PDB file of C-alpha atoms in Angstrom:
ATOM      1  CA  THR A 763     118.569   4.550 104.039  1.00 62.00           C
ATOM      2  CA  THR A 764     121.571   3.924 102.025  1.00 84.00           C
ATOM      3  CA  MET A 765     123.215   0.462 102.212  1.00 91.00           C
ATOM      4  CA  GLN A 766     126.448   0.186 104.426  1.00 94.00           C
ATOM      5  CA  ARG A 767     129.026  -2.194 103.224  1.00 96.00           C
ATOM      6  CA  LEU A 768     131.910  -4.025 105.040  1.00 96.00           C
ATOM      7  CA  ALA A 769     134.582  -6.349 103.175  1.00 96.00           C
ATOM      8  CA  PHE A 770     136.504  -8.938 105.103  1.00 95.00           C
ATOM      9  CA  GLU A 771     139.392 -10.435 103.534  1.00 95.00           C
ATOM     10  CA  GLY A 772     142.169 -13.334 104.331  1.00 96.00           C
ATOM     11  CA  GLU A 773     141.654 -15.170 107.388  1.00 97.00           C
ATOM     12  CA  MET A 774     138.670 -14.851 109.764  1.00 97.00           C
ATOM     13  CA  THR A 775     140.220 -17.014 112.394  1.00 96.00           C
ATOM     14  CA  ILE A 776     140.853 -17.255 116.013  1.00 96.00           C
ATOM     15  CA  TYR A 777     144.057 -15.120 115.627  1.00 96.00           C
ATOM     16  CA  HIS A 778     141.971 -12.324 114.244  1.00 95.00           C
ATOM     17  CA  ALA A 779     138.826 -12.669 116.147  1.00 95.00           C
ATOM     18  CA  ALA A 780     139.168  -9.816 118.676  1.00 95.00           C
ATOM     19  CA  GLU A 781     140.046  -6.980 116.128  1.00 95.00           C
ATOM     20  CA  GLN A 782     137.459  -8.465 113.591  1.00 96.00           C
ATOM     21  CA  LYS A 783     134.750  -8.586 116.388  1.00 96.00           C
ATOM     22  CA  ALA A 784     135.563  -4.738 117.054  1.00 96.00           C
ATOM     23  CA  ARG A 785     135.084  -4.015 113.433  1.00 95.00           C
ATOM     24  CA  LEU A 786     131.838  -6.081 113.171  1.00 95.00           C
ATOM     25  CA  LEU A 787     130.237  -4.257 116.329  1.00 94.00           C
ATOM     26  CA  ALA A 788     131.307  -0.918 114.902  1.00 96.00           C
ATOM     27  CA  PHE A 789     129.831  -1.375 111.435  1.00 96.00           C
ATOM     28  CA  LEU A 790     126.712  -2.578 113.133  1.00 95.00           C
ATOM     29  CA  ASP A 791     126.080   0.920 114.277  1.00 94.00           C
ATOM     30  CA  ARG A 792     126.661   2.499 110.991  1.00 93.00           C
ATOM     31  CA  GLY A 793     122.958   2.134 109.713  1.00 91.00           C
ATOM     32  CA  ASP A 794     119.902  -0.179 109.357  1.00 93.00           C
ATOM     33  CA  GLU A 795     121.061  -1.735 106.039  1.00 95.00           C
ATOM     34  CA  LEU A 796     123.980  -3.625 106.153  1.00 96.00           C
ATOM     35  CA  GLU A 797     126.024  -5.717 104.013  1.00 96.00           C
ATOM     36  CA  ILE A 798     129.189  -7.834 104.528  1.00 96.00           C
ATOM     37  CA  ASP A 799     131.342  -8.930 101.745  1.00 96.00           C
ATOM     38  CA  LEU A 800     132.866 -12.402 102.137  1.00 96.00           C
ATOM     39  CA  ALA A 801     134.433 -12.777  98.674  1.00 95.00           C
ATOM     40  CA  ALA A 802     138.073 -12.332  99.728  1.00 96.00           C
ATOM     41  CA  VAL A 803     137.687 -14.618 103.049  1.00 97.00           C
ATOM     42  CA  ASP A 804     140.289 -17.204 102.121  1.00 96.00           C
ATOM     43  CA  GLU A 805     140.013 -19.058 105.529  1.00 97.00           C
ATOM     44  CA  ILE A 806     137.598 -19.085 108.303  1.00 97.00           C
ATOM     45  CA  ASP A 807     137.307 -21.386 111.299  1.00 96.00           C
ATOM     46  CA  THR A 808     134.694 -21.489 114.050  1.00 94.00           C
ATOM     47  CA  ALA A 809     135.934 -18.250 115.687  1.00 96.00           C
ATOM     48  CA  GLY A 810     135.162 -16.621 112.505  1.00 96.00           C
ATOM     49  CA  LEU A 811     132.050 -18.402 112.053  1.00 96.00           C
ATOM     50  CA  GLN A 812     130.878 -17.351 115.549  1.00 96.00           C
ATOM     51  CA  LEU A 813     131.524 -13.673 114.700  1.00 96.00           C
ATOM     52  CA  LEU A 814     129.152 -13.824 111.769  1.00 96.00           C
ATOM     53  CA  ILE A 815     126.776 -15.554 113.862  1.00 95.00           C
ATOM     54  CA  MET A 816     126.996 -12.961 116.518  1.00 95.00           C
ATOM     55  CA  ALA A 817     126.547 -10.013 113.917  1.00 96.00           C
ATOM     56  CA  LYS A 818     123.562 -11.887 112.361  1.00 94.00           C
ATOM     57  CA  GLN A 819     121.937 -12.190 115.884  1.00 94.00           C
ATOM     58  CA  GLN A 820     122.856  -8.710 116.882  1.00 94.00           C
ATOM     59  CA  ALA A 821     121.396  -7.118 113.850  1.00 94.00           C
ATOM     60  CA  ARG A 822     118.050  -9.193 114.148  1.00 93.00           C
ATOM     61  CA  HIS A 823     117.769  -8.055 117.619  1.00 95.00           C
ATOM     62  CA  SER A 824     118.319  -4.426 116.833  1.00 94.00           C
ATOM     63  CA  GLY A 825     115.880  -4.520 114.069  1.00 95.00           C
ATOM     64  CA  LYS A 826     118.632  -4.116 111.278  1.00 94.00           C
ATOM     65  CA  ARG A 827     118.951  -6.049 107.979  1.00 94.00           C
ATOM     66  CA  LEU A 828     122.331  -7.460 107.580  1.00 95.00           C
ATOM     67  CA  GLY A 829     123.350  -9.537 104.399  1.00 93.00           C
ATOM     68  CA  PHE A 830     126.452 -11.390 103.851  1.00 93.00           C
ATOM     69  CA  VAL A 831     127.089 -11.320 100.030  1.00 93.00           C
ATOM     70  CA  LEU A 832     129.654 -12.881  97.655  1.00 92.00           C
ATOM     71  CA  HIS A 833     130.457 -15.926  99.963  1.00 93.00           C
ATOM     72  CA  SER A 834     134.114 -17.191  99.068  1.00 94.00           C
ATOM     73  CA  PRO A 835     134.513 -21.152  98.692  1.00 94.00           C
ATOM     74  CA  ALA A 836     135.865 -21.406 102.273  1.00 95.00           C
ATOM     75  CA  VAL A 837     132.938 -19.420 104.007  1.00 94.00           C
ATOM     76  CA  ILE A 838     130.351 -21.738 101.905  1.00 92.00           C
ATOM     77  CA  GLU A 839     132.186 -24.819 102.771  1.00 92.00           C
ATOM     78  CA  LEU A 840     132.194 -24.054 106.613  1.00 93.00           C
ATOM     79  CA  PHE A 841     128.311 -22.778 106.385  1.00 91.00           C
ATOM     80  CA  GLU A 842     127.454 -26.192 104.709  1.00 90.00           C
ATOM     81  CA  LEU A 843     129.518 -28.213 107.271  1.00 90.00           C
ATOM     82  CA  ALA A 844     128.027 -26.364 110.254  1.00 90.00           C
ATOM     83  CA  ASN A 845     124.570 -26.664 108.637  1.00 89.00           C
ATOM     84  CA  LEU A 846     123.843 -23.011 109.061  1.00 88.00           C
ATOM     85  CA  VAL A 847     122.948 -22.038 105.709  1.00 85.00           C
ATOM     86  CA  ASN A 848     119.313 -21.637 106.654  1.00 86.00           C
ATOM     87  CA  PHE A 849     120.238 -19.592 109.898  1.00 86.00           C
ATOM     88  CA  PHE A 850     122.112 -16.881 107.651  1.00 86.00           C
ATOM     89  CA  ASP A 851     119.390 -16.921 105.034  1.00 83.00           C
ATOM     90  CA  ASP A 852     121.536 -15.391 102.351  1.00 82.00           C
ATOM     91  CA  PRO A 853     121.616 -16.308  98.850  1.00 80.00           C
ATOM     92  CA  LEU A 854     124.735 -18.250  98.416  1.00 74.00           C
ATOM     93  CA  VAL A 855     126.438 -16.807  95.207  1.00 64.00           C
ATOM     94  CA  LEU A 856     130.121 -17.716  94.590  1.00 58.00           C
ATOM     95  CA  SER A 857     132.428 -14.990  94.250  1.00 54.00           C
ATOM     96  CA  HIS A 858     133.888 -14.543  90.834  1.00 52.00           C
ATOM     97  CA  ARG A 859     137.476 -14.353  91.364  1.00 50.00           C
ATOM     98  CA  PRO A 860     139.418 -14.381  87.868  1.00 50.00           C
ATOM     99  CA  ASP A 861     143.091 -14.232  89.589  1.00 49.00           C
ATOM    100  CA  ARG A 862     142.097 -17.770  91.164  1.00 45.00           C
ATOM    101  CA  ALA A 863     142.258 -21.161  89.132  1.00 43.00           C
TER     102      ALA A 863
END
């Protein structure tokens, strides 16, 4: 199967949770090998975190492989703060954004 990829950018916050949940659920139907690119997420709150948890659980329940890649500093900070790095079980590699200082 081909790897399907979805990228999020900007805010993953309560203000965008409904539309992002719909995007995530539709994405989970696209295949069995899935990847979500978090490089351009510059703000994430607990609502955004809950969406990522829901997606990971849904994928596991359906026997799909879902990985999060290129975690932005905001995402890594929240994963560490919430002590969820092991739950997501993805290698944490900071995205390289030359446009940011």
